[in-house]
Coordinates of C-alpha atoms in Angstrom, one line a residue:
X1322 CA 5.3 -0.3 0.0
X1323 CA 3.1 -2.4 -2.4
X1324 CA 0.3 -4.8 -1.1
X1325 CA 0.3 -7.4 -3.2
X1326 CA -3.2 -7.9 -4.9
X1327 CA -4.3 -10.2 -7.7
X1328 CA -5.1 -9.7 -10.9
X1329 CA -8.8 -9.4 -10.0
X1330 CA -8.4 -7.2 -7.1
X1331 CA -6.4 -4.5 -8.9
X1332 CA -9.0 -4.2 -11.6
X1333 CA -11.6 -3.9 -8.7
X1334 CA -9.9 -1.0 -6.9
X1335 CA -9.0 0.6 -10.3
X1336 CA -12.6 0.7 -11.7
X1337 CA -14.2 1.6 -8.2
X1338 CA -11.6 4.9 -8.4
X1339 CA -12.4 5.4 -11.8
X1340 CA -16.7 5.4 -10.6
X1341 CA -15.4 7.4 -7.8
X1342 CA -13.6 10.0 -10.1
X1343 CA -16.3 10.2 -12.2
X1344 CA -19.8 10.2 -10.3
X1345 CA -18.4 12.5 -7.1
X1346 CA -14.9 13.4 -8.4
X1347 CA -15.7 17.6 -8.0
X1348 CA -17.4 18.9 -4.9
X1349 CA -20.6 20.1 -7.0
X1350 CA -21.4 16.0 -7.9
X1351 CA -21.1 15.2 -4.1
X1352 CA -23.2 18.4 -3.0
X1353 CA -25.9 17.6 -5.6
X1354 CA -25.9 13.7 -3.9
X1355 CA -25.6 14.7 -0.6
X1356 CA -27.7 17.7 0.0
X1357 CA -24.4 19.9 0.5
X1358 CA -23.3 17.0 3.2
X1359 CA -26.2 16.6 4.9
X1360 CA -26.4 13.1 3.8
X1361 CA -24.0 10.0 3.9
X1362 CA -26.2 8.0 1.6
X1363 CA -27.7 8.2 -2.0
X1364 CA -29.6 5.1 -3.3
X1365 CA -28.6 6.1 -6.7
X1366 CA -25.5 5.3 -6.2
X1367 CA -25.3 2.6 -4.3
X1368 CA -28.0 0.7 -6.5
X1369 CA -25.4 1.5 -9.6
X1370 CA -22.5 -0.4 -7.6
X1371 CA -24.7 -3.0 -6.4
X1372 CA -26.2 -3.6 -10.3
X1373 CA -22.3 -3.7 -11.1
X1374 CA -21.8 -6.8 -8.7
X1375 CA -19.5 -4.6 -6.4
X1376 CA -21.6 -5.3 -3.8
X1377 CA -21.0 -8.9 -4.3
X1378 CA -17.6 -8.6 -5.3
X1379 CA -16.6 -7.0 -2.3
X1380 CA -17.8 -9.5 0.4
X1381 CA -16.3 -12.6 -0.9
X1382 CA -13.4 -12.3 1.4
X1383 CA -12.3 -9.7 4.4
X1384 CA -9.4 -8.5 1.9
X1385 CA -11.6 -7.5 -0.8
X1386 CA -13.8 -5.8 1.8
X1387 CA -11.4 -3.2 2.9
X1388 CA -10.5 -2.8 -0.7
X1389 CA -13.9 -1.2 -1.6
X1390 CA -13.7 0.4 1.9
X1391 CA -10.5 2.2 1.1
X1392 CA -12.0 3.1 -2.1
X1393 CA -15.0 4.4 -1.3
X1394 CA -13.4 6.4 1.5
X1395 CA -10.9 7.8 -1.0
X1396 CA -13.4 8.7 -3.7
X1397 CA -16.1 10.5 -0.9
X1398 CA -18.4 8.0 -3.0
X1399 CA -21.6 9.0 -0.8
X1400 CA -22.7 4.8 0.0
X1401 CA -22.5 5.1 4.1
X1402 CA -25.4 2.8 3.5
X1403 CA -22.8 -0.2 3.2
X1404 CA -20.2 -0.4 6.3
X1405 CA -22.9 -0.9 8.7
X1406 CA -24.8 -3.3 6.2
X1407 CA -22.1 -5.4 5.7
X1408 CA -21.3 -5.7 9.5
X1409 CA -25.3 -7.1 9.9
X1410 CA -24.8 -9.0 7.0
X1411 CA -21.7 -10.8 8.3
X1412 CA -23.6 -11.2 11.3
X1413 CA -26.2 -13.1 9.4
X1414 CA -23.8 -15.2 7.7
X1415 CA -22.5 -16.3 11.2
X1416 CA -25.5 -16.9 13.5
X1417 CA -28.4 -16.7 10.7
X1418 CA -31.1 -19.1 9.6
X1419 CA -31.2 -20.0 5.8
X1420 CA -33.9 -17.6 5.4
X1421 CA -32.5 -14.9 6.9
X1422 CA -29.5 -15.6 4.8
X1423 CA -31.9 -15.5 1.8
X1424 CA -33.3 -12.4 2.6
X1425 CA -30.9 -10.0 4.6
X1426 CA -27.5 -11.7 1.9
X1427 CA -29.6 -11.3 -0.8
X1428 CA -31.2 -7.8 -0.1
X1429 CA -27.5 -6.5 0.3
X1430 CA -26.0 -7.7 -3.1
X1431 CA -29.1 -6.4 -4.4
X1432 CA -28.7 -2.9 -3.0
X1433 CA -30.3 -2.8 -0.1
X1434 CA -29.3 -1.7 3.2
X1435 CA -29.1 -2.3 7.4
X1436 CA -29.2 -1.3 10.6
X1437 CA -28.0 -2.4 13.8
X1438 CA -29.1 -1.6 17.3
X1439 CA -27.2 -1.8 20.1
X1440 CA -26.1 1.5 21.7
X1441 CA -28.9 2.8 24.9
X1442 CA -28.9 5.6 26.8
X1443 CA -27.4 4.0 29.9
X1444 CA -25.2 1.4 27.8
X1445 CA -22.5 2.8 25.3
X1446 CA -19.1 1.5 25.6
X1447 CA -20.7 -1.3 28.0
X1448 CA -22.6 -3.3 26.0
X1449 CA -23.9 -5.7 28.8
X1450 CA -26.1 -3.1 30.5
X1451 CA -28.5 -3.4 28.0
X1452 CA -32.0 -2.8 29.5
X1453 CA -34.2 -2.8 25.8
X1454 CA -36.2 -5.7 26.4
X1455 CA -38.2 -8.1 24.1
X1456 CA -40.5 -10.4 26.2
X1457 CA -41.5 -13.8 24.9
X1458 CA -45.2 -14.8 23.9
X1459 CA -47.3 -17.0 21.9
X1460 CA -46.6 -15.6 18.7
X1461 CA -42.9 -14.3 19.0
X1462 CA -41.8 -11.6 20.6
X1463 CA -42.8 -8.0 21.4
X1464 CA -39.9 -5.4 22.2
X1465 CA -40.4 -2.4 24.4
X1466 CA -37.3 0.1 25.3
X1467 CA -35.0 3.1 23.3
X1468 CA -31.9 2.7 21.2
X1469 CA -30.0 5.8 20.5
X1470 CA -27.2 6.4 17.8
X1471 CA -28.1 4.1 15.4
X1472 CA -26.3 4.6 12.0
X1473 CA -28.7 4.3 9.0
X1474 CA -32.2 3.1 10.5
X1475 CA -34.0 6.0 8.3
X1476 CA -33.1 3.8 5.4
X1477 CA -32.5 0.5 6.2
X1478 CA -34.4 -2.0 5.3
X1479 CA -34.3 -4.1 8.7
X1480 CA -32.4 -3.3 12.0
X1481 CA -30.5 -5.8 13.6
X1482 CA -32.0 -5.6 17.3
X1483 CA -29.8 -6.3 20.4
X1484 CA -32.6 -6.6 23.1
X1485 CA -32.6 -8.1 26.7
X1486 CA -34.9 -11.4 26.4
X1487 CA -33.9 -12.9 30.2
X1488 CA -31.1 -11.6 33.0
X1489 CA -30.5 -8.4 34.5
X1490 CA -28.7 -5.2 32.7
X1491 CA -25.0 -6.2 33.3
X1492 CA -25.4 -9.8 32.6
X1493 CA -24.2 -10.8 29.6
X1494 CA -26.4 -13.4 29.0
X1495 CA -29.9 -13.2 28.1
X1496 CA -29.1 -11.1 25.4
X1497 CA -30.7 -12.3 21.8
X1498 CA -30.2 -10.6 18.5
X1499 CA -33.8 -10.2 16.5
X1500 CA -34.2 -9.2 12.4
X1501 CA -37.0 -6.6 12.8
X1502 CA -38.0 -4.7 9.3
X1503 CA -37.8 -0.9 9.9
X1504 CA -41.7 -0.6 8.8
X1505 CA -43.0 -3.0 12.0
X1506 CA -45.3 -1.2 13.8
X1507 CA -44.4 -0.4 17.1
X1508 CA -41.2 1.5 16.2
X1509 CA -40.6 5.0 15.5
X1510 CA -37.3 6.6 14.0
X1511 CA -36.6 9.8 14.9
X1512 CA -33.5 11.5 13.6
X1513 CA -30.7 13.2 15.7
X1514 CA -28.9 16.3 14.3
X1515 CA -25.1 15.8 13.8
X1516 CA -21.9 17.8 12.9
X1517 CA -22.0 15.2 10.1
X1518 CA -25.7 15.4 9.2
X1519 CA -28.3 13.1 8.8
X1520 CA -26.7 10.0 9.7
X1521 CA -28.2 8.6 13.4
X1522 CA -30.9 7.9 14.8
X1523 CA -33.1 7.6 18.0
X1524 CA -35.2 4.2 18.3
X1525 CA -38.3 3.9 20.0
X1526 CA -40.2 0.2 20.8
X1527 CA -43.4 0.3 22.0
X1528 CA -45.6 -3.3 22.1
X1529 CA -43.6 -4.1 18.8
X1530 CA -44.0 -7.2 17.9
X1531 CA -41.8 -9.7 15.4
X1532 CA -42.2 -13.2 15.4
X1533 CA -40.3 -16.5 17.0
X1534 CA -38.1 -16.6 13.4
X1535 CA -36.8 -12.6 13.6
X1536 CA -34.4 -14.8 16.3
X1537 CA -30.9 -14.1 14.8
X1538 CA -28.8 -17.6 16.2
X1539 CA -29.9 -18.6 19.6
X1540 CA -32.1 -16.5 22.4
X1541 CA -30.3 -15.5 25.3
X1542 CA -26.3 -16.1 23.2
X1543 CA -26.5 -12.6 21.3
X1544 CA -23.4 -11.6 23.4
X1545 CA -21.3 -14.2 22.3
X1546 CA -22.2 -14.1 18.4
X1547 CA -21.4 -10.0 19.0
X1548 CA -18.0 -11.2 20.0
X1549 CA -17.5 -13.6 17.3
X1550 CA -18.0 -10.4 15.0
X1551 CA -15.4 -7.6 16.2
X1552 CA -12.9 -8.7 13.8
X1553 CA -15.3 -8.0 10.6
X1554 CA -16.6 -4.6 12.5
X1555 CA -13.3 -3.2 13.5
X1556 CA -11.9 -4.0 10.3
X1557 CA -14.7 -2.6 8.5
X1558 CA -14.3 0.8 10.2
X1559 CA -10.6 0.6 9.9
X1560 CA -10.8 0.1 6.2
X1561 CA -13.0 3.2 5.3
X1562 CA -11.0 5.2 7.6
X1563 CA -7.7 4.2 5.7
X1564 CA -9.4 5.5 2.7
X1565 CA -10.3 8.7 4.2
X1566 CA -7.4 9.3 5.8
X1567 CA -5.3 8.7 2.4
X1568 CA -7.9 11.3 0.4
X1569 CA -7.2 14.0 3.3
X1570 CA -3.1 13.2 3.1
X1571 CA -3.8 13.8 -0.9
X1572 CA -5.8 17.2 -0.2
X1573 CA -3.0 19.1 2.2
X1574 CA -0.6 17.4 0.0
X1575 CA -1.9 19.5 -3.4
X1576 CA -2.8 22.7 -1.6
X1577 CA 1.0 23.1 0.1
X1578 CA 2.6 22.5 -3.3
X1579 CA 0.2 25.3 -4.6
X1580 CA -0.2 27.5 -1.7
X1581 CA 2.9 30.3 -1.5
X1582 CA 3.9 32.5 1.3
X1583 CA 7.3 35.0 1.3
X1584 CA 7.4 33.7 -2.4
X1585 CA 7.8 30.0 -2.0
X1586 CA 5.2 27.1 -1.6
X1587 CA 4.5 26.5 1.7
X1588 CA 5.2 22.9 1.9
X1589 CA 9.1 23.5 1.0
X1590 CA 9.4 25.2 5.1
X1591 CA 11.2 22.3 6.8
X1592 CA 8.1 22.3 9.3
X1593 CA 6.0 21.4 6.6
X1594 CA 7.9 18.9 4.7
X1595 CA 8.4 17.1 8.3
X1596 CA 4.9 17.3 9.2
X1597 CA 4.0 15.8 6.1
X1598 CA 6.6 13.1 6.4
X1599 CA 5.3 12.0 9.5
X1600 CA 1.8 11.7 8.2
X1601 CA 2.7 9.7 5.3
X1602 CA 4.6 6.9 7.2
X1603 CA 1.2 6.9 9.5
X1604 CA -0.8 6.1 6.6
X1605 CA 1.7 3.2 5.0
X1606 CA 2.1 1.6 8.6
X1607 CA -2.3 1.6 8.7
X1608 CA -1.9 0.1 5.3
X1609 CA 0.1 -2.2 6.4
X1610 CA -2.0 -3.4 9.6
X1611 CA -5.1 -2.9 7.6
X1612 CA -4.1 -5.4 5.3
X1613 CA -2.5 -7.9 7.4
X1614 CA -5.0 -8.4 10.1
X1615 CA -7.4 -9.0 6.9
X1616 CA -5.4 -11.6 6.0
X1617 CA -5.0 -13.1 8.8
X1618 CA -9.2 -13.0 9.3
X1619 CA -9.1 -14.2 5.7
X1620 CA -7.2 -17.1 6.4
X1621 CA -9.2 -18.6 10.1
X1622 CA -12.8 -16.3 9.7
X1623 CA -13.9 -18.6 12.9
X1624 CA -10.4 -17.5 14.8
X1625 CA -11.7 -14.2 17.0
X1626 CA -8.5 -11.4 17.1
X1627 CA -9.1 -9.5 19.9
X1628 CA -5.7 -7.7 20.4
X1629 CA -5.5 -7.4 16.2
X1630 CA -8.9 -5.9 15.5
X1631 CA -8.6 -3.8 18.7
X1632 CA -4.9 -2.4 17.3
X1633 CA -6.6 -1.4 13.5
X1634 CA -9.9 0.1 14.7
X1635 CA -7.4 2.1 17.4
X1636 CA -4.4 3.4 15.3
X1637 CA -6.5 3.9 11.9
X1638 CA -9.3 6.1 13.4
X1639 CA -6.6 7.4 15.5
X1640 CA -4.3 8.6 12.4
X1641 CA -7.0 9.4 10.4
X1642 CA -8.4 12.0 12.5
X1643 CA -4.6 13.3 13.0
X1644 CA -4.2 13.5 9.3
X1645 CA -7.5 15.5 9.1
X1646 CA -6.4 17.7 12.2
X1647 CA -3.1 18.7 10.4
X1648 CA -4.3 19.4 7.1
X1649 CA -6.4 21.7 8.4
X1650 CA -4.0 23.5 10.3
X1651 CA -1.9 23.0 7.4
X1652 CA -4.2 25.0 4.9
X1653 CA -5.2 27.6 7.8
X1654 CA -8.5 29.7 6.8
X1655 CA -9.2 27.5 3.9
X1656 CA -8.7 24.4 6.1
X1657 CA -11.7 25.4 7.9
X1658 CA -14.2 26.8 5.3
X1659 CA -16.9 24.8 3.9
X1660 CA -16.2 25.8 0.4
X1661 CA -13.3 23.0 0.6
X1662 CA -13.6 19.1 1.9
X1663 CA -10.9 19.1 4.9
X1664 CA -13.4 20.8 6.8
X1665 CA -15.6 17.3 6.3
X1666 CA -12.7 14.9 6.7
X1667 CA -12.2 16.1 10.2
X1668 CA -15.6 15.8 11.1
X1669 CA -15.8 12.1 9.8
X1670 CA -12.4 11.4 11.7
X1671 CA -13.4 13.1 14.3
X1672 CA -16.6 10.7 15.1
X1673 CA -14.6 7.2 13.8
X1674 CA -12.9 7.2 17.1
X1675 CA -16.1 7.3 18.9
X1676 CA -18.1 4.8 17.4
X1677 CA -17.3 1.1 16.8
X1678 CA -15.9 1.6 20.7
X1679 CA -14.6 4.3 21.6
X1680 CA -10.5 4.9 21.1
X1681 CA -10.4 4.0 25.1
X1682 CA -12.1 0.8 25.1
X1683 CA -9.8 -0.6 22.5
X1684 CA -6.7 0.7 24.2
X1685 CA -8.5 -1.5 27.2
X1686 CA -9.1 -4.2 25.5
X1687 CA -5.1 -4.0 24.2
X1688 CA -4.1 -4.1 27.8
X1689 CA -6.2 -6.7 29.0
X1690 CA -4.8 -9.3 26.0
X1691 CA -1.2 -8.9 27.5
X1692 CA -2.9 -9.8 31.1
X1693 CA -2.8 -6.2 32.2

């Protein structure tokens, strides 16, 4: 089913596939960028895309965002650097001050990236028990406390700070959003080890200091700008995912028209040819959600679509990760050994329906918009 695009937007997708194909299209080019997969992020190539006006290009409306999301997924294009930037950057747009815009808006067109910290070790999926704390003095603020699995802090630019600044944890008040540069002193970045490399971090504030203006929006509403962005995060996730879950769809797809067993390619046994039906209509039906909740965000960006963002972050990470699964299975020993890229799409499914809030938490928050 076609997804009608403009002029403009078709000539996007179609050169970002053609970079794709030809900076990472063969598994030595994304080796040599990523350290054999130890790392989600090379500046080179994300300060090509950004000198392009990609960068640009792809923020001027949620449509065009999960565009180059679906792209970049697809084409294993090693930029992690950007989902999480954009999310901070939409995030600025909303609740920012003019200078903040200046710097944070115009840093990311630019090519550079961000961080955001939310995630403790006593406050995952619930947000509100947030116990980091940044206490109020003469000269701004100074922050004291741990974040843990923070995407992207060991080269960000600036983290986007969710800290307690008044209430209790559980309240959701009192929490206030702060713009604190990743070279403050005060803060240490420690990496944590993943199936999926380099990519998180642990944060550590002690007596770190930012002044009154690192205030992102108002002190003490950080909860309520949060909510105003779930339909740009969700939809940010849901978008890469799409794209990664198309590539590993593509992948089983070539190997069982190649692969034969008792002298016929395994993908003409029935089981096969279902499987893969099944997996295909997935995919179009997260096109189709992808695409239409964008629009609909594209159309009232104020409007917040808790039951629509909730639905694409659950059933794309959810297929994805499926798709993944099966196409292991699917190409059996092969699936499974390094020397081929399923084994990579299941560990970057596997993790989508973790972070972002976990697959449960949006099936809750599903429930509770029908008054359940």
């Amino acid at each position: 089913m076609a997804i009608d695009l403009t002029y403009e937007q078709r000539a996007f997708t179609e050169a970002v596939a053609e970079f794709a194909k030809r900076e990472a299209g063969t598994r030595e080019q994304r080796d040599a960028l990523t350290d054999g997969g130890r790392h989600a992020h090379h500046q080179g190539i994300y300060q090509q895309m950004a000198d392009l006006g990609w960068i640009e290009g792809a923020i001027e409306s949620m449509s065009d965002t999960v565009l180059f999301l679906e792209q970049i997924g697809y084409g294993m294009l090693p930029v992690g650097g950007f989902p999480v930037s954009a999310i901070v950057a939409a995030a600025i747009e909303r609740s920012g001050s003019e200078e903040q815009k200046k710097t944070v808006l115009g840093g990311f067109t630019t090519g550079r990236s961000y961080s955001i910290a939310m995630s403790e070790p006593e406050a995952g999926s619930d947000v509100a028990n947030l116990s980091c704390r940044a206490v109020a003095d003469d000269d701004g603020y100074v922050i004291d406390g741990q974040k843990t699995w923070i995407s992207n802090a060991h080269f960000a630019d600036a983290i986007l700070l969710v800290a307690r600044t008044g209430g209790a944890p559980g309240d959701h008040d009192g929490l206030t959003m702060l713009l604190v540069p990743a070279d403050t002193p005060g803060l240490r970045i420690s990496g944590i080890d993943t199936m999926g490399g380099k990519e998180v971090n642990d944060l550590y504030f002690t007596d770190c200091r930012v002044p009154a203006d690192a205030v992102v929006g108002t002190a003490g509403k950080g909860w309520w700008q949060l909510m105003a962005g779930l339909n740009v995060e969700r939809l940010i996730l849901a978008g890469l995912m799409l794209g990664t879950a198309r590539r590993a769809f593509d992948d089983t797809l070539a190997y069982i028209k190649e692969r034969k067993q008792f002298g016929r390619p395994i993908g003409s046994f029935q089981v096969l040819r279902h499987r893969i039906a099944d997996l295909a209509t997935e995919i179009e039906c997260c096109r189709l959600l992808v695409h239409r909740t964008a629009e609909l965000v594209d159309r009232n960006p104020q409007q917040v679509l808790p039951r629509e963002s909730s639905m694409v972050k659950l059933k794309v990470t959810e297929v994805a990760r499926e798709t993944a699964l099966a196409g292991m299975q699917m190409m059996g020993g092969y699936g499974y050994a390094t020397e081929y890229d399923m084994e990579r799409h299941v560990r970057s499914t596997l993790v989508s329906t973790i972070y972002g809030g976990t697959s449960e938490i949006q099936r809750d928050i599903i429930g509770k918009t029908y008054g359940l």
